Tab-separated table of C-alpha atoms in Angstrom:
chain	number	residue	atom	x	y	z
H	1	UNK	CA	-28.879	142.284	-15.623
H	2	UNK	CA	-28.657	146.205	-15.456
H	3	UNK	CA	-26.996	147.975	-18.227
H	4	UNK	CA	-24.201	150.484	-17.078
H	5	UNK	CA	-24.958	154.227	-17.274
H	6	UNK	CA	-22.098	154.557	-19.698
H	7	UNK	CA	-23.711	152.595	-22.416
H	8	UNK	CA	-27.166	154.398	-22.388
H	9	UNK	CA	-28.609	154.885	-25.786
H	10	UNK	CA	-26.331	152.095	-27.478
H	11	UNK	CA	-28.193	150.188	-30.157
H	12	UNK	CA	-27.209	147.198	-32.005
H	13	UNK	CA	-27.445	148.796	-35.273
H	14	UNK	CA	-26.226	146.480	-37.879
H	15	UNK	CA	-24.653	143.551	-39.326
H	16	UNK	CA	-22.522	143.511	-42.308
H	17	UNK	CA	-21.748	140.508	-44.957
H	18	UNK	CA	-20.163	140.718	-48.460
H	19	UNK	CA	-21.874	139.897	-51.311
H	20	UNK	CA	-20.693	139.089	-54.726
H	21	UNK	CA	-23.277	140.687	-57.021
H	22	UNK	CA	-25.493	143.359	-55.499
H	23	UNK	CA	-28.141	143.102	-58.165
H	24	UNK	CA	-28.816	139.520	-57.256
H	25	UNK	CA	-28.579	140.129	-53.503
H	26	UNK	CA	-30.702	143.571	-53.468
H	27	UNK	CA	-33.381	141.627	-55.451
H	28	UNK	CA	-33.390	138.587	-52.897
H	29	UNK	CA	-33.433	140.881	-49.784
H	30	UNK	CA	-36.015	143.342	-51.061
H	31	UNK	CA	-38.266	141.076	-52.850
H	32	UNK	CA	-38.066	137.739	-51.361
H	33	UNK	CA	-37.458	139.088	-47.885
H	34	UNK	CA	-39.197	142.315	-47.943
H	35	UNK	CA	-36.357	144.641	-46.566
H	36	UNK	CA	-36.226	148.118	-47.981
H	37	UNK	CA	-33.090	149.752	-49.175
H	38	UNK	CA	-32.569	152.597	-46.613
H	39	UNK	CA	-29.374	154.079	-48.126
H	40	UNK	CA	-26.309	153.329	-50.272
H	41	UNK	CA	-22.796	154.720	-50.199
H	42	UNK	CA	-20.516	154.335	-53.299
H	43	UNK	CA	-16.926	154.392	-52.879
H	44	UNK	CA	-14.052	153.994	-55.036
H	45	UNK	CA	-13.591	150.129	-54.731
H	46	UNK	CA	-16.792	149.370	-53.118
H	47	UNK	CA	-20.409	149.932	-52.590
H	48	UNK	CA	-22.192	149.801	-49.268
H	49	UNK	CA	-26.133	148.925	-49.330
H	50	UNK	CA	-28.019	149.450	-46.055
H	51	UNK	CA	-31.286	147.513	-45.760
H	52	UNK	CA	-33.914	147.634	-43.024
H	53	UNK	CA	-37.603	146.765	-42.631
H	54	UNK	CA	-39.784	149.721	-42.797
H	55	UNK	CA	-41.955	149.416	-39.740
H	56	UNK	CA	-43.617	152.804	-40.191
H	57	UNK	CA	-46.223	151.239	-42.441
H	58	UNK	CA	-44.771	153.196	-45.531
H	59	UNK	CA	-45.192	156.420	-43.871
H	60	UNK	CA	-41.379	157.383	-43.718
H	61	UNK	CA	-40.048	159.262	-46.591
H	62	UNK	CA	-37.076	158.534	-48.484
H	63	UNK	CA	-35.180	161.192	-46.311
H	64	UNK	CA	-36.438	159.916	-43.063
H	65	UNK	CA	-35.472	156.198	-43.946
H	66	UNK	CA	-32.087	157.170	-44.799
H	67	UNK	CA	-31.700	159.361	-41.548
H	68	UNK	CA	-33.076	156.335	-39.729
H	69	UNK	CA	-30.072	154.217	-40.730
H	70	UNK	CA	-27.906	154.942	-37.401
H	71	UNK	CA	-30.809	155.444	-35.114
H	72	UNK	CA	-32.545	151.911	-35.151
H	73	UNK	CA	-31.713	148.256	-34.971
H	74	UNK	CA	-32.213	145.809	-37.377
H	75	UNK	CA	-29.973	147.140	-40.143
H	76	UNK	CA	-28.411	144.816	-42.861
H	77	UNK	CA	-25.353	146.172	-44.735
H	78	UNK	CA	-24.286	144.491	-47.791
H	79	UNK	CA	-20.764	145.264	-49.076
H	80	UNK	CA	-20.046	144.854	-52.727
H	81	UNK	CA	-16.401	144.680	-53.753
H	82	UNK	CA	-16.466	145.952	-57.117
H	83	UNK	CA	-15.655	143.435	-59.595
H	84	UNK	CA	-16.371	140.423	-57.930
H	85	UNK	CA	-19.783	139.876	-59.874
H	86	UNK	CA	-17.920	139.510	-62.960
H	87	UNK	CA	-14.608	137.937	-62.083
H	88	UNK	CA	-14.395	134.466	-63.304
H	89	UNK	CA	-11.694	133.750	-60.411
H	90	UNK	CA	-13.713	135.000	-57.553
H	91	UNK	CA	-14.127	132.119	-55.267
H	92	UNK	CA	-17.100	133.271	-53.333
H	93	UNK	CA	-17.501	134.218	-49.849
H	94	UNK	CA	-17.650	131.771	-46.800
H	95	UNK	CA	-20.925	131.217	-45.071
H	96	UNK	CA	-19.197	130.913	-41.682
H	97	UNK	CA	-20.743	127.528	-41.064
H	98	UNK	CA	-17.728	125.183	-42.282
H	99	UNK	CA	-14.275	124.967	-41.795
H	100	UNK	CA	-12.008	126.863	-42.764
H	101	UNK	CA	-13.820	130.142	-41.758
H	102	UNK	CA	-16.373	128.858	-39.104
H	103	UNK	CA	-17.366	131.682	-36.774
H	104	UNK	CA	-20.372	133.686	-37.955
H	105	UNK	CA	-23.593	131.554	-38.129
H	106	UNK	CA	-26.613	133.246	-39.810
H	107	UNK	CA	-29.121	136.189	-39.644
H	108	UNK	CA	-32.638	135.288	-38.587
H	109	UNK	CA	-35.837	136.740	-39.756
H	110	UNK	CA	-39.021	136.364	-37.627
H	111	UNK	CA	-42.332	135.965	-39.490
H	112	UNK	CA	-45.690	136.050	-38.413
H	113	UNK	CA	-46.771	132.821	-40.215
H	114	UNK	CA	-44.013	130.493	-40.877
H	115	UNK	CA	-45.873	127.701	-42.843
H	116	UNK	CA	-46.979	130.347	-45.443
H	117	UNK	CA	-43.570	132.017	-45.630
H	118	UNK	CA	-41.858	128.782	-46.369
H	119	UNK	CA	-44.561	127.878	-48.803
H	120	UNK	CA	-43.789	131.137	-50.645
H	121	UNK	CA	-39.963	130.455	-50.317
H	122	UNK	CA	-40.562	127.210	-51.988
H	123	UNK	CA	-42.724	128.703	-54.936
H	124	UNK	CA	-40.049	131.360	-55.523
H	125	UNK	CA	-37.418	128.656	-55.792
H	126	UNK	CA	-35.251	129.823	-52.652
H	127	UNK	CA	-32.915	127.123	-51.615
H	128	UNK	CA	-33.425	125.880	-48.266
H	129	UNK	CA	-30.776	124.540	-46.011
H	130	UNK	CA	-33.288	122.858	-43.571
H	131	UNK	CA	-37.148	122.726	-44.356
H	132	UNK	CA	-39.622	122.836	-41.344
H	133	UNK	CA	-39.985	119.200	-41.874
H	134	UNK	CA	-36.170	118.261	-41.639
H	135	UNK	CA	-34.469	117.399	-38.607
H	136	UNK	CA	-35.683	117.596	-34.838
H	137	UNK	CA	-36.533	121.359	-34.842
H	138	UNK	CA	-40.035	121.366	-36.651
H	139	UNK	CA	-40.631	125.123	-35.962
H	140	UNK	CA	-37.884	126.616	-37.567
H	141	UNK	CA	-36.455	126.535	-41.241
H	142	UNK	CA	-33.176	127.713	-42.644
H	143	UNK	CA	-32.906	129.152	-46.316
H	144	UNK	CA	-29.725	130.256	-48.327
H	145	UNK	CA	-29.188	133.740	-49.648
H	146	UNK	CA	-27.458	134.240	-53.211
H	147	UNK	CA	-24.004	133.938	-51.487
H	148	UNK	CA	-24.889	131.101	-49.473
H	149	UNK	CA	-25.338	132.664	-46.250
H	150	UNK	CA	-27.708	130.942	-43.917
H	151	UNK	CA	-30.813	132.733	-43.047
H	152	UNK	CA	-32.908	131.245	-40.096
H	153	UNK	CA	-36.908	131.663	-40.385
H	154	UNK	CA	-38.340	131.784	-36.967
H	155	UNK	CA	-42.138	132.122	-36.155
H	156	UNK	CA	-42.623	135.392	-34.091
H	157	UNK	CA	-44.287	133.306	-31.343
H	158	UNK	CA	-42.424	130.210	-30.317
H	159	UNK	CA	-44.205	127.510	-28.198
H	160	UNK	CA	-41.157	125.913	-26.458
Q	1	UNK	CA	-38.941	150.356	-52.465
Q	2	UNK	CA	-42.364	148.780	-51.459
Q	3	UNK	CA	-42.403	145.953	-49.271
Q	4	UNK	CA	-44.591	143.055	-50.766
Q	5	UNK	CA	-47.944	142.335	-48.958
Q	6	UNK	CA	-46.420	138.867	-48.221
Q	7	UNK	CA	-43.532	139.791	-46.173
Q	8	UNK	CA	-45.715	142.088	-43.589
Q	9	UNK	CA	-44.544	141.740	-40.124
Q	10	UNK	CA	-41.164	140.202	-41.056
Q	11	UNK	CA	-38.291	141.365	-38.698
Q	12	UNK	CA	-34.606	141.281	-38.856
Q	13	UNK	CA	-34.502	139.347	-35.443
Q	14	UNK	CA	-31.066	138.353	-34.830
Q	15	UNK	CA	-27.444	137.681	-35.818
Q	16	UNK	CA	-25.604	134.480	-34.583
Q	17	UNK	CA	-21.849	134.106	-33.960
Q	18	UNK	CA	-20.241	131.274	-32.313
Q	19	UNK	CA	-17.853	131.911	-29.052
Q	20	UNK	CA	-15.302	130.243	-27.470
Q	21	UNK	CA	-15.929	131.164	-23.810
Q	22	UNK	CA	-19.506	132.241	-22.866
Q	23	UNK	CA	-18.213	133.588	-19.592
Q	24	UNK	CA	-15.591	136.085	-21.226
Q	25	UNK	CA	-18.114	136.923	-24.008
Q	26	UNK	CA	-21.145	137.452	-21.954
Q	27	UNK	CA	-18.989	139.825	-19.716
Q	28	UNK	CA	-17.721	141.555	-22.600
Q	29	UNK	CA	-21.305	142.090	-24.368
Q	30	UNK	CA	-23.070	143.049	-20.948
Q	31	UNK	CA	-20.471	144.928	-19.218
Q	32	UNK	CA	-18.415	146.598	-21.857
Q	33	UNK	CA	-21.101	146.884	-24.485
Q	34	UNK	CA	-24.409	147.249	-22.206
Q	35	UNK	CA	-26.343	144.480	-23.859
Q	36	UNK	CA	-28.847	142.543	-21.637
Q	37	UNK	CA	-29.278	138.809	-21.587
Q	38	UNK	CA	-32.645	138.066	-22.716
Q	39	UNK	CA	-32.741	134.490	-22.633
Q	40	UNK	CA	-30.675	131.477	-22.826
Q	41	UNK	CA	-31.310	127.743	-24.077
Q	42	UNK	CA	-29.044	124.940	-23.152
Q	43	UNK	CA	-28.867	121.833	-25.234
Q	44	UNK	CA	-27.124	118.896	-24.963
Q	45	UNK	CA	-23.820	119.717	-26.790
Q	46	UNK	CA	-24.283	123.767	-27.039
Q	47	UNK	CA	-25.977	126.663	-25.340
Q	48	UNK	CA	-27.574	129.652	-26.749
Q	49	UNK	CA	-27.579	133.077	-25.360
Q	50	UNK	CA	-29.840	135.709	-26.722
Q	51	UNK	CA	-28.635	139.306	-25.842
Q	52	UNK	CA	-30.509	142.840	-26.866
Q	53	UNK	CA	-30.260	146.414	-25.584
Q	54	UNK	CA	-33.092	147.064	-23.206
Q	55	UNK	CA	-34.980	150.205	-24.638
Q	56	UNK	CA	-37.586	150.098	-22.019
Q	57	UNK	CA	-35.489	152.046	-19.484
Q	58	UNK	CA	-35.445	149.086	-17.231
Q	59	UNK	CA	-39.152	148.670	-17.142
Q	60	UNK	CA	-39.253	145.270	-18.897
Q	61	UNK	CA	-39.632	142.213	-16.359
Q	62	UNK	CA	-37.490	139.279	-17.092
Q	63	UNK	CA	-40.384	137.450	-18.644
Q	64	UNK	CA	-40.982	140.433	-20.823
Q	65	UNK	CA	-37.579	140.463	-21.791
Q	66	UNK	CA	-37.673	136.655	-22.697
Q	67	UNK	CA	-40.881	137.111	-24.555
Q	68	UNK	CA	-39.622	139.954	-26.466
Q	69	UNK	CA	-36.698	137.839	-27.964
Q	70	UNK	CA	-38.701	136.680	-31.000
Q	71	UNK	CA	-40.591	140.082	-31.719
Q	72	UNK	CA	-37.797	142.642	-31.820
Q	73	UNK	CA	-35.024	143.399	-33.779
Q	74	UNK	CA	-31.399	143.812	-32.612
Q	75	UNK	CA	-30.860	140.568	-30.873
Q	76	UNK	CA	-27.494	139.120	-31.040
Q	77	UNK	CA	-27.166	135.246	-30.524
Q	78	UNK	CA	-24.031	133.594	-29.091
Q	79	UNK	CA	-23.577	129.890	-29.550
Q	80	UNK	CA	-21.282	128.156	-27.432
Q	81	UNK	CA	-20.274	124.578	-28.425
Q	82	UNK	CA	-19.608	122.882	-25.132
Q	83	UNK	CA	-15.801	122.410	-24.417
Q	84	UNK	CA	-14.192	124.918	-26.659
Q	85	UNK	CA	-13.377	127.147	-23.565
Q	86	UNK	CA	-11.033	124.324	-22.200
Q	87	UNK	CA	-10.051	122.503	-25.344
Q	88	UNK	CA	-6.264	123.498	-25.734
Q	89	UNK	CA	-6.562	122.297	-29.611
Q	90	UNK	CA	-9.470	124.622	-30.269
Q	91	UNK	CA	-8.125	126.985	-33.135
Q	92	UNK	CA	-10.571	129.615	-32.559
Q	93	UNK	CA	-13.295	131.122	-34.657
Q	94	UNK	CA	-12.796	133.220	-37.868
Q	95	UNK	CA	-13.714	136.847	-37.754
Q	96	UNK	CA	-14.785	136.414	-41.361
Q	97	UNK	CA	-12.450	139.517	-42.534
Q	98	UNK	CA	-9.362	137.458	-44.000
Q	99	UNK	CA	-8.940	134.481	-46.238
Q	100	UNK	CA	-9.966	131.578	-45.827
Q	101	UNK	CA	-13.293	132.405	-44.315
Q	102	UNK	CA	-13.881	135.948	-45.602
Q	103	UNK	CA	-17.674	136.851	-45.780
Q	104	UNK	CA	-19.172	138.182	-42.680
Q	105	UNK	CA	-17.808	141.551	-41.812
Q	106	UNK	CA	-18.853	142.912	-38.568
Q	107	UNK	CA	-21.777	143.865	-36.357
Q	108	UNK	CA	-22.292	147.528	-35.359
Q	109	UNK	CA	-23.218	149.602	-32.340
Q	110	UNK	CA	-24.296	153.066	-32.502
Q	111	UNK	CA	-23.519	155.212	-29.498
Q	112	UNK	CA	-24.737	158.878	-28.726
Q	113	UNK	CA	-21.217	160.038	-27.810
Q	114	UNK	CA	-18.372	158.171	-29.706
Q	115	UNK	CA	-15.322	160.107	-28.284
Q	116	UNK	CA	-16.597	159.359	-24.729
Q	117	UNK	CA	-17.417	155.637	-25.765
Q	118	UNK	CA	-13.952	155.215	-27.428
Q	119	UNK	CA	-12.220	156.611	-24.273
Q	120	UNK	CA	-14.156	154.356	-22.025
Q	121	UNK	CA	-13.075	151.189	-24.199
Q	122	UNK	CA	-9.482	152.623	-23.965
Q	123	UNK	CA	-9.778	152.556	-20.047
Q	124	UNK	CA	-11.434	149.360	-20.105
Q	125	UNK	CA	-8.355	147.735	-22.183
Q	126	UNK	CA	-10.493	146.696	-25.301
Q	127	UNK	CA	-8.352	146.008	-28.154
Q	128	UNK	CA	-8.862	148.459	-31.288
Q	129	UNK	CA	-8.825	147.272	-34.620
Q	130	UNK	CA	-9.225	150.856	-35.738
Q	131	UNK	CA	-9.215	153.832	-33.749
Q	132	UNK	CA	-10.902	156.967	-34.333
Q	133	UNK	CA	-7.631	158.717	-35.151
Q	134	UNK	CA	-6.670	155.583	-37.495
Q	135	UNK	CA	-6.937	155.851	-41.474
Q	136	UNK	CA	-9.309	158.234	-43.289
Q	137	UNK	CA	-12.612	157.488	-41.441
Q	138	UNK	CA	-12.090	159.509	-38.452
Q	139	UNK	CA	-15.823	159.460	-37.493
Q	140	UNK	CA	-15.919	155.582	-36.869
Q	141	UNK	CA	-13.918	152.835	-34.703
Q	142	UNK	CA	-13.565	149.139	-34.720
Q	143	UNK	CA	-13.021	147.213	-31.600
Q	144	UNK	CA	-12.432	143.338	-31.260
Q	145	UNK	CA	-14.568	141.170	-29.131
Q	146	UNK	CA	-12.997	138.252	-27.008
Q	147	UNK	CA	-13.130	136.027	-30.203
Q	148	UNK	CA	-11.584	138.516	-32.605
Q	149	UNK	CA	-14.987	139.402	-34.498
Q	150	UNK	CA	-14.860	143.193	-35.560
Q	151	UNK	CA	-17.458	145.473	-33.843
Q	152	UNK	CA	-17.802	148.894	-35.609
Q	153	UNK	CA	-18.766	151.788	-33.308
Q	154	UNK	CA	-20.638	154.383	-35.192
Q	155	UNK	CA	-22.077	157.669	-33.832
Q	156	UNK	CA	-25.759	157.783	-33.844
Q	157	UNK	CA	-25.670	161.129	-35.884
Q	158	UNK	CA	-23.270	161.214	-38.860
Q	159	UNK	CA	-22.362	164.224	-40.722
Q	160	UNK	CA	-21.302	162.904	-44.028
């Protein structure tokens, strides 16, 4: 399907999800999943964290990473509404996968070696929604992020 | 922040949202926003549509587009649960931006010329959640997709 000339240069830049505690979420997304923190914007009542995989092989400087935020795809924006992390009455965010609130489904990370990736998640104590061995689709897994959002783990090459 | 060796080659591949009517949604995402349909997978009770921007300048063949699906970032997966498009009792999906169901926020498209992009959306009758002229943030806009999901429109270069 041809793109229209009017949309030339458009990019699917980012996906935003709200998180309860940025310390916990940043640790998960950077250490467990390997994202880089590209930039953050602290506002009065909320802070935005922009994450993305560094495909430069570590060559990008901090400034280049920050600049790349709007001119690349695959950015994950985490929104932290200040206070949720310590509010005993905070009910948590909806994953989007059950009623009420069904709509959003998941984000997905492709990995070169899914067996190795899933074994590492097990070792790290990451909760699974679906292990490779569960259900019919043995080639994909779903893990849960600290807020309960589903993250699909997919092999880079699928033999479907 | 350095990436761990264990996560080398990881990519933030896709984001999945559920849509009521794929005919309406595919028209919106391809014609209004300029995405390409990379591939689709029809299952018994649902169909998955994978969309992504073609950054090859139209050089990628259909086969290459399909193959690229798992080895790139910026893919949008639309899930259609068969029947929702004609079910009078279907309540619609939650955008993620109000209770109950708050969690997911939006996806974002960066565009080279945001004034031109927004003028075109107006001409096409696309509903806005926030025009450039609304609120404090005059450099970004939010439009709504056919299911009511928020789509942020951001200029490729921000002068913040």
